[in-house]
Short mmCIF file of C-alpha atoms in Angstrom, two decimals:
data_model
loop_
_atom_site.label_atom_id
_atom_site.label_comp_id
_atom_site.label_asym_id
_atom_site.label_seq_id
_atom_site.Cartn_x
_atom_site.Cartn_y
_atom_site.Cartn_z
CA MET S 998 33.07 11.92 16.92
CA LEU S 999 29.99 13.77 18.27
CA PHE S 1000 29.36 14.95 14.62
CA SER S 1001 29.61 11.51 13.20
CA ALA S 1002 27.14 10.13 15.81
CA LEU S 1003 24.70 12.92 15.08
CA SER S 1004 24.99 12.43 11.38
CA ALA S 1005 24.31 8.70 11.83
CA LEU S 1006 21.18 9.57 13.88
CA ALA S 1007 19.93 11.99 11.16
CA LEU S 1008 20.55 9.33 8.48
CA LEU S 1009 18.66 6.68 10.38
CA THR S 1010 15.76 9.02 11.01
CA ALA S 1011 15.44 9.94 7.31
CA ALA S 1012 15.67 6.29 6.32
CA SER S 1013 12.65 5.39 8.64
CA ALA S 1014 10.32 7.94 7.33
CA GLN S 1015 6.66 7.09 6.88
CA MET S 1016 4.31 8.17 4.22
CA THR S 1017 0.45 7.76 4.03
CA VAL S 1018 -1.56 6.97 0.92
CA GLN S 1019 -5.41 7.16 1.08
CA VAL S 1020 -7.13 4.18 -0.67
CA GLY S 1021 -10.48 5.27 -2.24
CA SER S 1022 -12.24 8.60 -1.70
CA THR S 1023 -15.82 10.02 -1.99
CA ALA S 1024 -17.94 10.99 -4.95
CA SER S 1025 -17.78 14.66 -3.98
CA ALA S 1026 -14.08 14.81 -3.75
CA PRO S 1027 -11.81 16.13 -6.59
CA GLY S 1028 -11.07 12.98 -8.73
CA GLY S 1029 -14.10 11.03 -7.31
CA ILE S 1030 -14.20 7.65 -5.63
CA PHE S 1031 -11.64 5.64 -7.62
CA GLN S 1032 -8.25 6.95 -6.74
CA PHE S 1033 -5.21 6.57 -4.56
CA ILE S 1034 -4.17 9.94 -2.80
CA PRO S 1035 -1.41 10.62 -3.62
CA ASN S 1036 -1.04 8.25 -6.57
CA ASN S 1037 2.53 9.01 -7.61
CA ILE S 1038 5.12 9.09 -4.90
CA THR S 1039 8.83 8.99 -4.41
CA ALA S 1040 10.01 6.82 -1.41
CA PRO S 1041 13.55 5.93 -0.72
CA LYS S 1042 14.63 2.42 0.59
CA GLY S 1043 13.33 1.76 4.10
CA THR S 1044 10.31 4.10 3.78
CA VAL S 1045 7.12 2.62 5.29
CA ILE S 1046 4.09 3.46 3.15
CA THR S 1047 0.83 3.23 5.09
CA PHE S 1048 -2.15 2.51 2.68
CA GLN S 1049 -5.25 3.79 4.69
CA PHE S 1050 -8.61 2.43 3.51
CA SER S 1051 -10.33 5.57 4.37
CA GLY S 1052 -12.46 5.96 1.36
CA VAL S 1053 -15.92 4.84 2.89
CA PRO S 1054 -18.13 3.14 2.04
CA GLY S 1055 -15.73 1.32 -0.20
CA ASN S 1056 -14.26 -1.97 -1.45
CA HIS S 1057 -10.72 -1.59 -2.76
CA SER S 1058 -7.35 -3.33 -2.84
CA VAL S 1059 -3.72 -2.45 -3.25
CA THR S 1060 -2.33 -4.98 -5.70
CA GLN S 1061 1.05 -4.99 -7.35
CA SER S 1062 1.09 -4.99 -11.22
CA THR S 1063 3.62 -4.12 -14.01
CA PHE S 1064 3.74 -1.14 -16.36
CA ALA S 1065 3.01 -3.28 -19.39
CA ASP S 1066 0.09 -5.07 -17.68
CA PRO S 1067 -1.33 -2.49 -15.35
CA CYS S 1068 -4.62 -4.14 -14.30
CA ASP S 1069 -3.52 -7.70 -13.67
CA PRO S 1070 -1.67 -8.92 -10.55
CA VAL S 1071 1.99 -9.74 -11.06
CA ALA S 1072 3.31 -13.13 -9.92
CA GLY S 1073 5.22 -12.54 -6.78
CA GLY S 1074 3.70 -9.22 -6.09
CA PHE S 1075 2.26 -7.79 -2.97
CA ASP S 1076 -1.63 -7.62 -2.43
CA SER S 1077 -3.77 -6.39 0.43
CA GLY S 1078 -6.80 -8.34 -0.74
CA LEU S 1079 -10.14 -6.58 -1.20
CA VAL S 1080 -11.10 -4.55 1.77
CA GLN S 1081 -14.86 -3.95 2.05
CA GLU S 1082 -15.99 -1.30 4.51
CA PRO S 1083 -19.16 0.22 5.75
CA THR S 1084 -19.98 3.86 5.85
CA THR S 1085 -18.71 4.46 9.39
CA PRO S 1086 -16.11 1.86 10.46
CA SER S 1087 -14.97 2.24 14.07
CA GLN S 1088 -11.26 1.97 12.83
CA THR S 1089 -9.46 2.51 9.60
CA PRO S 1090 -7.88 -0.71 8.19
CA GLU S 1091 -4.30 -0.19 7.03
CA PHE S 1092 -1.73 -2.04 4.91
CA ASN S 1093 1.91 -1.24 5.58
CA LEU S 1094 4.60 -1.63 2.86
CA THR S 1095 8.28 -1.10 3.40
CA ILE S 1096 10.26 -0.24 0.39
CA THR S 1097 13.06 -2.78 -0.12
CA ASP S 1098 14.40 -1.60 -3.54
CA ASP S 1099 14.20 2.01 -4.65
CA THR S 1100 16.11 1.54 -7.93
CA LYS S 1101 13.08 0.33 -9.94
CA PRO S 1102 9.48 1.65 -10.06
CA ILE S 1103 6.68 -0.04 -8.31
CA TRP S 1104 3.31 -0.19 -9.97
CA PHE S 1105 -0.02 -0.99 -8.25
CA PHE S 1106 -3.75 -0.95 -8.79
CA CYS S 1107 -7.13 -1.63 -7.23
CA LYS S 1108 -8.61 -4.88 -8.65
CA GLN S 1109 -12.20 -4.37 -7.59
CA LEU S 1110 -14.61 -5.04 -10.44
CA LEU S 1111 -17.88 -3.41 -9.14
CA PRO S 1112 -19.58 -1.25 -10.21
CA SER S 1113 -17.11 -1.34 -13.04
CA PRO S 1114 -13.38 -2.19 -12.98
CA HIS S 1115 -11.73 0.41 -10.80
CA CYS S 1116 -8.34 0.14 -12.64
CA GLY S 1117 -10.05 0.90 -15.89
CA VAL S 1118 -11.11 4.31 -14.61
CA GLY S 1119 -7.57 5.13 -13.45
CA MET S 1120 -7.40 3.82 -9.82
CA VAL S 1121 -3.63 3.09 -10.14
CA GLY S 1122 -0.50 4.24 -8.33
CA ALA S 1123 3.21 4.26 -8.62
CA ILE S 1124 6.21 4.37 -6.39
CA ASN S 1125 9.55 5.80 -7.73
CA ALA S 1126 8.25 6.08 -11.29
CA PRO S 1127 10.45 7.74 -13.91
CA THR S 1128 9.59 11.33 -14.39
CA ASN S 1129 10.46 11.46 -18.14
CA GLY S 1130 10.61 9.00 -20.98
CA SER S 1131 7.94 6.51 -21.96
CA ASN S 1132 7.29 4.80 -18.54
CA THR S 1133 6.03 7.78 -16.44
CA PHE S 1134 3.14 7.51 -14.13
CA ALA S 1135 0.91 9.31 -16.57
CA ALA S 1136 1.64 6.66 -19.25
CA PHE S 1137 0.93 3.91 -16.79
CA GLN S 1138 -2.37 5.32 -15.95
CA THR S 1139 -3.28 5.78 -19.59
CA ASN S 1140 -2.41 2.11 -20.12
CA ALA S 1141 -4.75 1.14 -17.34
CA MET S 1142 -7.60 3.27 -18.62
CA ASN S 1143 -7.10 1.57 -22.03
CA PHE S 1144 -7.01 -1.89 -20.61
CA GLY S 1145 -10.32 -2.75 -21.97
CA LYS S 1146 -11.23 -5.91 -19.84
CA ASN S 1147 -11.76 -6.96 -16.33
CA SER S 1148 -8.88 -6.74 -13.90
CA GLY S 1149 -7.32 -10.09 -12.90
CA GLN S 1150 -8.32 -11.42 -9.52
CA GLY S 1151 -5.37 -13.46 -8.75
CA GLN S 1152 -4.11 -13.01 -5.20
CA GLY S 1153 -0.59 -11.75 -4.37
CA GLY S 1154 1.12 -12.13 -0.93
CA LEU S 1155 2.78 -9.89 1.61
CA VAL S 1156 6.22 -9.99 0.03
CA GLY S 1157 6.23 -8.21 -3.28
CA ILE S 1158 8.86 -6.94 -5.85
CA GLY S 1159 10.64 -4.06 -4.33
CA ALA S 1160 8.35 -3.72 -1.42
CA SER S 1161 6.92 -5.95 1.33
CA ALA S 1162 4.41 -6.01 4.16
CA SER S 1163 5.14 -7.70 7.49
CA ALA S 1164 1.37 -8.17 8.26
CA SER S 1165 -1.83 -8.28 6.48
CA VAL S 1166 -4.48 -5.54 6.63
CA GLY S 1167 -5.44 -4.50 10.14
CA PRO S 1168 -7.24 -3.61 12.31
CA ILE S 1169 -10.41 -5.23 11.09
CA PRO S 1170 -13.29 -3.69 13.05
CA SER S 1171 -16.88 -4.87 13.02
CA GLY S 1172 -18.45 -4.63 9.67
CA VAL S 1173 -15.15 -4.76 7.68
CA THR S 1174 -14.41 -7.73 5.34
CA VAL S 1175 -11.06 -8.57 3.79
CA LEU S 1176 -11.37 -11.04 0.87
CA THR S 1177 -8.41 -12.94 -0.66
CA GLY S 1178 -8.25 -15.18 -3.58
CA THR S 1179 -6.25 -17.77 -5.49
CA PRO S 1180 -2.60 -16.92 -5.61
CA VAL S 1181 -1.22 -15.70 -8.89
CA GLY S 1182 0.27 -18.61 -10.94
CA SER S 1183 -1.88 -21.28 -9.40
CA ALA S 1184 -4.16 -23.57 -11.37
CA THR S 1185 -7.15 -21.13 -11.43
CA GLY S 1186 -4.78 -18.15 -11.58
CA SER S 1187 -5.56 -14.57 -12.63
CA GLY S 1188 -9.17 -13.89 -13.07
CA SER S 1189 -10.46 -16.21 -10.48
CA ALA S 1190 -13.05 -15.06 -7.96
CA SER S 1191 -12.05 -14.24 -4.47
CA SER S 1192 -12.49 -17.16 -2.19
CA ALA S 1193 -11.17 -16.65 1.43
CA THR S 1194 -12.74 -14.27 3.78
CA ASN S 1195 -11.29 -12.52 6.76
CA THR S 1196 -13.90 -10.72 8.93
CA SER S 1197 -14.32 -9.20 12.33
CA PRO S 1198 -17.63 -9.73 14.14
CA ALA S 1199 -19.16 -7.17 16.28
CA GLY S 1200 -17.25 -6.72 19.52
CA SER S 1201 -14.22 -8.59 18.48
CA SER S 1202 -10.76 -7.04 19.00
CA PRO S 1203 -8.75 -5.77 15.92
CA ALA S 1204 -6.53 -8.27 14.15
CA SER S 1205 -3.41 -6.27 14.85
CA PRO S 1206 -2.52 -2.87 16.53
CA SER S 1207 -3.06 0.08 14.46
CA PRO S 1208 0.18 1.44 13.14
CA THR S 1209 1.39 5.07 13.20
CA ASN S 1210 -0.85 7.17 10.98
CA SER S 1211 1.32 10.33 10.36
CA ALA S 1212 2.64 10.92 6.91
CA THR S 1213 5.87 12.30 8.37
CA GLY S 1214 5.97 10.03 11.53
CA LEU S 1215 9.08 8.07 12.39
CA VAL S 1216 9.38 4.33 13.09
CA ALA S 1217 12.79 4.01 14.58
CA SER S 1218 12.33 5.16 18.23
CA SER S 1219 14.29 2.31 19.72
CA LEU S 1220 17.23 2.77 17.38
CA VAL S 1221 17.14 6.57 17.89
CA ALA S 1222 17.31 5.92 21.62
CA THR S 1223 20.30 3.64 21.12
CA LEU S 1224 22.23 6.23 19.07
CA ALA S 1225 21.24 8.97 21.51
CA ALA S 1226 22.78 6.88 24.34
CA ALA S 1227 26.04 6.62 22.24
CA VAL S 1228 26.08 10.42 21.92
CA VAL S 1229 25.90 10.78 25.59
CA PHE S 1230 28.69 8.29 25.97
CA ILE S 1231 30.86 10.31 23.53
CA LEU S 1232 30.21 13.58 25.36
CA VAL S 1233 31.21 12.03 28.66
#
């Protein structure tokens, strides 16, 4: 019984792992400004992926798309909105996605158009992409770089296909602006300009508490405590 309880504890811990993806970088970094780091990851169901908008100054998004249409938002997909940051924000905005289906690949891109479409220079990413065949991450990135037009500007939501967020981007310190636009599939649809703005004036508090930043951190402390108590009971 003790072995079973400890095994359950180990499985719970593994299922609650957290990974971190950097959104944007700097001109001097390998790969330049327009990239997600890492851009191709494997994450089992239950994993929380924290997208950190740490490439400053920057203006980027994490927007779900499809393999066939890499630079357009997919209807029903997740979308952080465009996060514009100054050179030295006091806090790093984050967007947390929980993987809800690890049986299919999840594709995403940055929909920023300035100074040129970020998706078109390869700022795309994948979660659980096939490692062989025709639908690999490398093929997806090539599709994006051959897109040949502006990225769609339709706005997704918090709940996506295979992954969802429980909250919008946060914290939003002074100088950071989050822009959202028309939902995908609405009258003005893909390609519309961003319209809504969420900003934080100087001196205001963050929109939400900053989540755990560690790539290997765990997010199940309360459940772990419960199982630990069960182990103690079994031993007694």
